[in-house]
Coordinates of C-alpha atoms and ligand atoms in Angstrom, one line a residue:
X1 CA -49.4 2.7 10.3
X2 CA -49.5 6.5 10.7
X3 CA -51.4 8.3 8.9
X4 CA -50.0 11.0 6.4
X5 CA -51.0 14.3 5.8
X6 CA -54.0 14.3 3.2
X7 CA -53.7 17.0 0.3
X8 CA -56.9 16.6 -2.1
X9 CA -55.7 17.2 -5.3
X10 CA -58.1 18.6 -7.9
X11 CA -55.4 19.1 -10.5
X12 CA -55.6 16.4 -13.6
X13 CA -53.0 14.1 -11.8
X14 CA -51.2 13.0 -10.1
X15 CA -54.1 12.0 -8.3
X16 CA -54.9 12.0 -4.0
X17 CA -53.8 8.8 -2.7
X18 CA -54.8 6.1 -0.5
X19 CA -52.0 5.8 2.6
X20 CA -52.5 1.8 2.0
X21 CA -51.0 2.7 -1.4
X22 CA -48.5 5.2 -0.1
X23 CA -47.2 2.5 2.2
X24 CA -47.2 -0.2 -0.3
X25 CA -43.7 1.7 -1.5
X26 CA -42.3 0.5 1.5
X27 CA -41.1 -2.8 0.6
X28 CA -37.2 -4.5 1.4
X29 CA -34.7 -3.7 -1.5
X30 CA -35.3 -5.9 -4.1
X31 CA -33.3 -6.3 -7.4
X32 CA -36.0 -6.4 -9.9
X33 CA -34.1 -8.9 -12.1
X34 CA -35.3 -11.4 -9.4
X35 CA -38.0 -13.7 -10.4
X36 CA -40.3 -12.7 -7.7
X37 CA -40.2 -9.3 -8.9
X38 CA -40.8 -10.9 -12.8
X39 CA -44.1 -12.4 -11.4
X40 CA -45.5 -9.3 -10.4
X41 CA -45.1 -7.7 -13.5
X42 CA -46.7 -10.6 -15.4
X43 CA -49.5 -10.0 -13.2
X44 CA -49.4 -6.3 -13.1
X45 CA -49.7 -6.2 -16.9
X46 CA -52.5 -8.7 -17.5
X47 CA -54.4 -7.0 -14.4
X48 CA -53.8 -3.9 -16.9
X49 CA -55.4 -5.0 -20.2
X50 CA -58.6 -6.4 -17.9
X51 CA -59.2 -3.1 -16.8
X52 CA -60.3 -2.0 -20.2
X53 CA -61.7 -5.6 -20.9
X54 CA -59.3 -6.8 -23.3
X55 CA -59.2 -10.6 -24.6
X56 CA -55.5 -11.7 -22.9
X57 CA -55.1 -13.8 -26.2
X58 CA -55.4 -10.8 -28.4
X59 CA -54.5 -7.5 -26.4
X60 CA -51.2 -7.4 -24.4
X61 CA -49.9 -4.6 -22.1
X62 CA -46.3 -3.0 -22.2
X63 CA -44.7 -1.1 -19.5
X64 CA -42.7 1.7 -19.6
X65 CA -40.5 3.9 -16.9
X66 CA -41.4 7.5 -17.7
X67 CA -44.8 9.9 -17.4
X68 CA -47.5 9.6 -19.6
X69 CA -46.2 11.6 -22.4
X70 CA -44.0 8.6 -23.3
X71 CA -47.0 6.3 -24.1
X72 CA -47.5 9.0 -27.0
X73 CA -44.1 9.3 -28.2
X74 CA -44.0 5.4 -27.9
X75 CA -46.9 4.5 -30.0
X76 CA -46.2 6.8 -32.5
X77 CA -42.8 6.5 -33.1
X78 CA -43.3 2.6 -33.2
X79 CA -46.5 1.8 -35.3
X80 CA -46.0 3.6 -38.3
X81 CA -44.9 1.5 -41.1
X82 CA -41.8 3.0 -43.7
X83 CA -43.4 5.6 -46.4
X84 CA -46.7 6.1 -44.3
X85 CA -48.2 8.8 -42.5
X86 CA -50.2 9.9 -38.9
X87 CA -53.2 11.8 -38.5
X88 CA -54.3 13.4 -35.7
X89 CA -57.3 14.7 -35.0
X90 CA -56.9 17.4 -32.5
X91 CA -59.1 19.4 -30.2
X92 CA -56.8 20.2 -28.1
X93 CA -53.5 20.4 -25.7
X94 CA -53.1 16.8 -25.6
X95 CA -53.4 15.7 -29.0
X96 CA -51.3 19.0 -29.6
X97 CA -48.3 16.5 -28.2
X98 CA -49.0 13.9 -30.4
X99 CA -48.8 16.0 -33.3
X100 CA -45.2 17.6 -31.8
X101 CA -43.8 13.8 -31.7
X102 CA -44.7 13.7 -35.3
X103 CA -42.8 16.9 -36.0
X104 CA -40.0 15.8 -33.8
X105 CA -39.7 12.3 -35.3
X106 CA -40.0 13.8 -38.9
X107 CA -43.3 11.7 -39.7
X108 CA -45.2 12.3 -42.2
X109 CA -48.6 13.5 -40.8
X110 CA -51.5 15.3 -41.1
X111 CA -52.7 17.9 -37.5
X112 CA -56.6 18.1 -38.9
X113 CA -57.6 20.6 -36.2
X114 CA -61.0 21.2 -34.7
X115 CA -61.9 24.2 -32.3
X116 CA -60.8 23.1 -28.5
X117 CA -64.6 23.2 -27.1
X118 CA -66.4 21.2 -30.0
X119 CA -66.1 17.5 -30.8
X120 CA -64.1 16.6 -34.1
X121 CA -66.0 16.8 -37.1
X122 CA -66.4 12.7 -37.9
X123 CA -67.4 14.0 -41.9
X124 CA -64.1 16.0 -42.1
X125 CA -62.5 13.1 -40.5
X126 CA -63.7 10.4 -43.3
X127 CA -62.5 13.2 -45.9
X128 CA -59.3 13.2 -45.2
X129 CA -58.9 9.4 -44.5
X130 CA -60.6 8.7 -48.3
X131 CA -58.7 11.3 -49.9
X132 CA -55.1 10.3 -48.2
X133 CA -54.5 6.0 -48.6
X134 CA -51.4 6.6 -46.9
X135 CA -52.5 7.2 -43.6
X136 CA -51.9 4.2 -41.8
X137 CA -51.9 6.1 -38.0
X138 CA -54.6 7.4 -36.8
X139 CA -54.5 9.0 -32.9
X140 CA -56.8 11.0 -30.5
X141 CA -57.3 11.6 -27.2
X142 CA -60.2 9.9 -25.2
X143 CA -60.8 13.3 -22.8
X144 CA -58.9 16.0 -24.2
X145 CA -57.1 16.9 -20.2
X146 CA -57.0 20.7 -21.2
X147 CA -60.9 21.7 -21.4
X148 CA -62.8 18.2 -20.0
X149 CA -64.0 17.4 -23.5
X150 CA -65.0 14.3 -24.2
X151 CA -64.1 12.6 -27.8
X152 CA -66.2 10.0 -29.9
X153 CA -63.3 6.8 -29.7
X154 CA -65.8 4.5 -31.0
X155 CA -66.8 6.6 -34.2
X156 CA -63.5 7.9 -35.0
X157 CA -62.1 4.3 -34.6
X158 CA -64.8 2.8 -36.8
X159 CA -63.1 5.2 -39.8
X160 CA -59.6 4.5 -38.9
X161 CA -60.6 0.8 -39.3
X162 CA -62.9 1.2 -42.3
X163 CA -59.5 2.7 -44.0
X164 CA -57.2 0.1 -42.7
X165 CA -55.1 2.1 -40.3
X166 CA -54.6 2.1 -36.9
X167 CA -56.6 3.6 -33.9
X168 CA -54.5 4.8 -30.9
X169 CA -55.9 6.9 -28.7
X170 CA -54.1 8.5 -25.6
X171 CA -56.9 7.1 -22.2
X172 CA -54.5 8.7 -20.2
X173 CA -57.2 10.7 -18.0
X174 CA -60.1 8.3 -18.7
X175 CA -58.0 4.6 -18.0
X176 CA -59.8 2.8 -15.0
X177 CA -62.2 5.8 -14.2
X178 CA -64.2 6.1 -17.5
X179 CA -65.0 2.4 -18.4
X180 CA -63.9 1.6 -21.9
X181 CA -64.0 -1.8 -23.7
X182 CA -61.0 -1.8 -26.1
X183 CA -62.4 -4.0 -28.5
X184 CA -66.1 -2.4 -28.2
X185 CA -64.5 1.0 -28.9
X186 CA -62.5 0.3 -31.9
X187 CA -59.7 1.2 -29.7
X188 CA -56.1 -0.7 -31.1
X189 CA -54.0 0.8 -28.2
X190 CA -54.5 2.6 -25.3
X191 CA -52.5 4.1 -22.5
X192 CA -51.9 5.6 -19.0
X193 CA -50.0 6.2 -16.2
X194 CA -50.2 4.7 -12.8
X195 CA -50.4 8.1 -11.2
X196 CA -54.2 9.1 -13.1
X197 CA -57.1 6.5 -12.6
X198 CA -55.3 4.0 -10.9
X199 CA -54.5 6.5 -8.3
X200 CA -50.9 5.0 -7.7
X201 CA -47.7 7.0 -8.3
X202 CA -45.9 8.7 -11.1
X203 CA -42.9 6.6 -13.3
X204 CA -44.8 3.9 -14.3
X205 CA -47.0 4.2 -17.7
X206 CA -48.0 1.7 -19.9
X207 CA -49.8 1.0 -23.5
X208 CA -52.8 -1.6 -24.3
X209 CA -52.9 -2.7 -27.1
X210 CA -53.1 -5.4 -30.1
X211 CA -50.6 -8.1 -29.5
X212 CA -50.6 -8.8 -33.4
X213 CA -49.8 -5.0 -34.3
X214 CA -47.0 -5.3 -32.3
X215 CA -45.6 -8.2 -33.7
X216 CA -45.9 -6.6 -37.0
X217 CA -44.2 -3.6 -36.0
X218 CA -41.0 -5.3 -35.6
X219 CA -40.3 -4.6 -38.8
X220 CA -41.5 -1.1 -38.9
X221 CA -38.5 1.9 -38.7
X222 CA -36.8 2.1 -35.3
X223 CA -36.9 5.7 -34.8
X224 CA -35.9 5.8 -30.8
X225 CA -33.7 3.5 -28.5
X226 CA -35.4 3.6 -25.6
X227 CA -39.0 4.5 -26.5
X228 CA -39.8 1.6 -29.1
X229 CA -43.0 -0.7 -28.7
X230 CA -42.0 -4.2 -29.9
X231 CA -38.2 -3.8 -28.3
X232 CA -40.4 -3.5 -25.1
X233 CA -42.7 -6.2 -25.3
X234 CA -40.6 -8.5 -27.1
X235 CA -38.1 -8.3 -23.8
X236 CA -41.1 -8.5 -21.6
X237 CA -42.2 -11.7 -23.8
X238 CA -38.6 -13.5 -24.0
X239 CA -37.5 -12.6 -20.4
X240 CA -40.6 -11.3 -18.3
X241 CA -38.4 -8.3 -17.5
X242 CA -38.8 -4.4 -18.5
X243 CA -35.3 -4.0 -20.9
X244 CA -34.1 -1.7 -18.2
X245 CA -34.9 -0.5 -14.7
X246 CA -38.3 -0.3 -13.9
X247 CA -39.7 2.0 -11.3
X248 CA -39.8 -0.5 -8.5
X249 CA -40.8 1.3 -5.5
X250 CA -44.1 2.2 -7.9
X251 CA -44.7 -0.9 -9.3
X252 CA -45.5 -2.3 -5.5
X253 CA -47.9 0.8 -5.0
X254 CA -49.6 0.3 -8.5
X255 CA -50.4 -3.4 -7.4
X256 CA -52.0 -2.2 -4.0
X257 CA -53.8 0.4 -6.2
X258 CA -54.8 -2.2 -8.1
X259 CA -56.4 -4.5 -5.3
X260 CA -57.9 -1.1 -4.4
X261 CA -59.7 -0.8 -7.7
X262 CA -61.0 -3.9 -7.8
X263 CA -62.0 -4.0 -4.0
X264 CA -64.2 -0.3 -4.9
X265 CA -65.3 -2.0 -8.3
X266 CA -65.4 0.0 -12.5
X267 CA -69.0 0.5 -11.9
X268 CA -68.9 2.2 -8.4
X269 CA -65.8 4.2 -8.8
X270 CA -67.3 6.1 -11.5
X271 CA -70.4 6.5 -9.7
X272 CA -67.5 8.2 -7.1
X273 CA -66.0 10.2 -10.1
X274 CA -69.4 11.4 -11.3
X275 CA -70.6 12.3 -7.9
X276 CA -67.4 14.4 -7.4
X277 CA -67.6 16.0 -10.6
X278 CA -71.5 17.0 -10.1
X279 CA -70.4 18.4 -6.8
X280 CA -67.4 20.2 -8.3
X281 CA -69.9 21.8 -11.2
X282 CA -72.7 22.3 -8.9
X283 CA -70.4 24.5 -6.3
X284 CA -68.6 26.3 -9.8
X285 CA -72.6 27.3 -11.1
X286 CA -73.0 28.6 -7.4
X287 CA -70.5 31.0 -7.3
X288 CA -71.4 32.1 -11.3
X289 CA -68.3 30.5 -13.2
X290 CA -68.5 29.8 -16.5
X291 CA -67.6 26.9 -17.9
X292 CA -65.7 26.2 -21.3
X293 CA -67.3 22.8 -22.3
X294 CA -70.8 22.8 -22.8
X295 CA -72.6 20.2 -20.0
X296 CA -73.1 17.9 -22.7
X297 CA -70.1 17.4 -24.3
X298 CA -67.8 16.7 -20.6
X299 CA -66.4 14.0 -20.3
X300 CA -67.3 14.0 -16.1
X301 CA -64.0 14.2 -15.1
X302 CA -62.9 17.5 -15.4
X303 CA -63.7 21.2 -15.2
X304 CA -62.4 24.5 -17.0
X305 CA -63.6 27.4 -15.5
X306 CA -63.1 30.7 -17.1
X307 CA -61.2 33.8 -15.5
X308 CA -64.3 35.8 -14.2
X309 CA -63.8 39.7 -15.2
X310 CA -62.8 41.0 -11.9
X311 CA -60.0 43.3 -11.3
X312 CA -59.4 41.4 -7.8
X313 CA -59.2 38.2 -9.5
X314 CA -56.0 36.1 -9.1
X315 CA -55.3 32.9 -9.6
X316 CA -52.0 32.9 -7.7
X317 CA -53.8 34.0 -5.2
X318 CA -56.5 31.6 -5.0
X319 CA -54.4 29.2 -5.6
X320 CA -51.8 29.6 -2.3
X321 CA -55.1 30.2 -0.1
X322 CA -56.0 26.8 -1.0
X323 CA -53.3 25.1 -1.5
X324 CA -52.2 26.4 2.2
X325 CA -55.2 24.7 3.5
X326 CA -55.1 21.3 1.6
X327 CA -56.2 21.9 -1.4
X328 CA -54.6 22.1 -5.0
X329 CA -56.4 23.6 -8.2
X330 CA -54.5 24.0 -11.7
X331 CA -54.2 26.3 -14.5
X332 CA -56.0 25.7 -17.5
X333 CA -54.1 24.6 -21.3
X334 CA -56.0 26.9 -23.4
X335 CA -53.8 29.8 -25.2
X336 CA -57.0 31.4 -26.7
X337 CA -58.7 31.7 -22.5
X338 CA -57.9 32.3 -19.2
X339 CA -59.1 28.7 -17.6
X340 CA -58.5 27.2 -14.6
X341 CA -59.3 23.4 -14.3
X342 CA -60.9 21.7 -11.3
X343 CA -60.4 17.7 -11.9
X344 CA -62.4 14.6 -10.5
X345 CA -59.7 12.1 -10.4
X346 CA -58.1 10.1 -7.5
X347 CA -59.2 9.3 -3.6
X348 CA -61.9 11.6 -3.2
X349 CA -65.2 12.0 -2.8
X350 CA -67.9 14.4 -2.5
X351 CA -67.7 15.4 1.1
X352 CA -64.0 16.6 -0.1
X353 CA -65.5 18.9 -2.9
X354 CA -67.9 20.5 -0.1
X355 CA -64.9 21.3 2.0
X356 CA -63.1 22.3 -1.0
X357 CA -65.4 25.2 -1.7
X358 CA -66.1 26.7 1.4
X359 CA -62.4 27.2 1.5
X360 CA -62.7 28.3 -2.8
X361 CA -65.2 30.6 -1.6
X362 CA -63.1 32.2 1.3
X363 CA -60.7 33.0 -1.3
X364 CA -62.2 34.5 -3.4
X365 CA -64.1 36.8 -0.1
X366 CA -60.3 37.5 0.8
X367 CA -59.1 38.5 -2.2
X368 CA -62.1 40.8 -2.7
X369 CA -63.8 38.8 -5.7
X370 CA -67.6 39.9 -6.3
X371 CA -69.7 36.9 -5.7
X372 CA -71.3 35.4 -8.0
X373 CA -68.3 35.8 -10.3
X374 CA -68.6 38.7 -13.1
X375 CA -68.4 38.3 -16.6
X376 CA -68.8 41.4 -19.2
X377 CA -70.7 39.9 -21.8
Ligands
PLP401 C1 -51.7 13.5 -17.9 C2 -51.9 13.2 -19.3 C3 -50.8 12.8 -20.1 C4 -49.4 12.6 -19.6 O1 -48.8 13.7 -19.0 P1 -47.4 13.5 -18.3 O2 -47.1 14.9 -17.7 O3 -46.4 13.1 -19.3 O4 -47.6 12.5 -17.2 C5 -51.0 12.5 -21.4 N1 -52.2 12.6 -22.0 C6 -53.3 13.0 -21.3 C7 -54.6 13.1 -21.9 C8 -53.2 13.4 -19.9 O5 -54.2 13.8 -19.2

């Protein structure tokens, strides 16, 4: 097997890859109608509710052929019964999206907003739940992607439940790298996408969740086609098949991915994550960047530095140096700051982050960047 070139990605997915995983794609043209290819999906999706410690007889896994945004557009379009409305609790980007779907779907719903580098309000939360019955939706994301923050799943989920609606939360850059217990975290579903935790490959992306919702949603409004819940799982359940084509190729690499995580272990691949993340935050605080989320409130995966106040400063420019030599860093999702993100996910390790900023701090030398970093205030 040759080896490939190795980028180390630093943006928030997809992630860095192993080459046993990139190979894995490299199978013999299969028509995934076959029952051999049926088998591995049955496997593939109970493999996925044990990552987040689900009970197989109550939590069920449903795959869909798209990026990650479609496990948001999914569950909410799907799970919201006729006359009903969403809330959203949003501190940020990503639960930004959620509330979009809502508009674009014409739901009811309610964007209770909370400033992007504090945790919501659980208080305000409760208010709004009591004083609105007909919320019968309740979403948030785990770590909000944009800023690194991390949000309280448990205790927002323990209000959606205390008001009898449902708790979906988007995992998407916290699934099988920040262990969560679905049933523990008052979680009803959950999602991802292969190319994140799992370190696997983009076009496959899939929602946990409560078998028994689902089956109740069949006779919720079918607002898409192609993007509904139960018409999903009740395929997968009467035929073991995805209603239309699945992403083969990625399916095969998610499975090697898979063997991968469990071969590494939950417990010591976030022992890997935190490590790169302390190296990542120990090499920004080096060179003087400031951060956007407070130490505290991180959820150890990823980073939002702040533009330093230097008239040589350039991302671009930072950016190609880099990237020419291996390395990829991202903008920031913030419209109110100049950020750019540096994220802990995929095949990496410290050692990587080391290398990472000696080339960082080349960058900035070449582009004439005062170091440490300047701020004005
Ligand atoms: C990456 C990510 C998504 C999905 O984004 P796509 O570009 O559609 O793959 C959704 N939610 C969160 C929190 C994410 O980090």
């Amino acid at each position: 097997m040759e080896s490939i070139k190795r980028n180390v990605l630093l943006n928030p997915g997809p992630s860095t890859t192993t080459d046993t995983v990139k190979y894995a794609q490299v199978v013999p043209d299969i028509c995934p109608r076959e029952k051999e290819f049926g088998k591995l999906m049955k496997g593939l999706r109970e493999d996925l509710v044990r990552i987040v410690h689900g009970d197989p007889g109550k939590y069920t896994s449903v795959l869909f052929c798209g990026s990650g945004t479609i496990n948001i557009d999914v569950c909410i379009n799907s799970l919201l019964p006729e006359g009903k409305k969403v809330l959203v609790v949003n501190n940020g980007a990503y639960s930004t999206r959620a509330v979009e779907i809502c508009r674009y779907y014409n739901l009811p719903h309610i964007d209770l907003q909370f400033p992007v580098d504090e945790i919501p309000d659980l208080k305000k939360v409760e208010e709004v739940l009591r004083e609105n019955p007909d919320i019968a939706l309740v979403h948030t994301t785990h770590n909000e992607t944009g800023t690194g923050i991390l949000n309280p799943i448990r205790e927002i989920g323990a209000l959606a439940h205390k008001y009898g609606a449902v708790f979906t939360v988007d995992t998407t850059s916290t699934y099988a790298m920040r262990p969560i217990n679905i049933e523990e975290d008052n979680i009803d579903f959950c999602m991802a996408s292969a190319q994140k935790g799992l370190m696997a490959f983009t076009g496959l992306s899939f929602v946990v969740g409560n078998r028994a919702i689902i089956e109740k949603s069949k006779d919720y409004p079918k607002r898409s086609y192609y993007c509904n819940l139960y018409l999903q799982y009740d395929f997968f359940e009467r035929t073991g098949e995805m209603h239309f084509t699945p992403p083969v190729q990625t399916i095969y690499a998610t499975l090697q991915a898979l063997k991968e995580y469990r071969e590494e272990g939950e417990e010591a691949k976030w022992a890997r994550h935190t490590r790169v993340f302390d190296a990542i935050n120990e090499g920004l605080d080096e060179l003087g960047f400031k951060q956007v989320i407070k130490p505290e409130l991180r959820a150890g995966l990823v980073s939002s530095a702040i533009y330093p106040d230097d008239e040589n400063w350039s991302f671009e420019k930072v950016h190609d140096y880099c990237y020419e030599r291996g390395f990829t860093i991202y903008p920031g999702k913030i419209s109110t700051t100049n950020t750019f993100r540096l994220c802990a996910l995929g095949a990496i390790d410290e050692s990587d982050i080391k290398d990472f900023f000696v080339v960082f701090k080349e960058a900035l030398e070449n582009t004439g960047v005062q170091i440490p970093v300047r701020y004005n205030d």
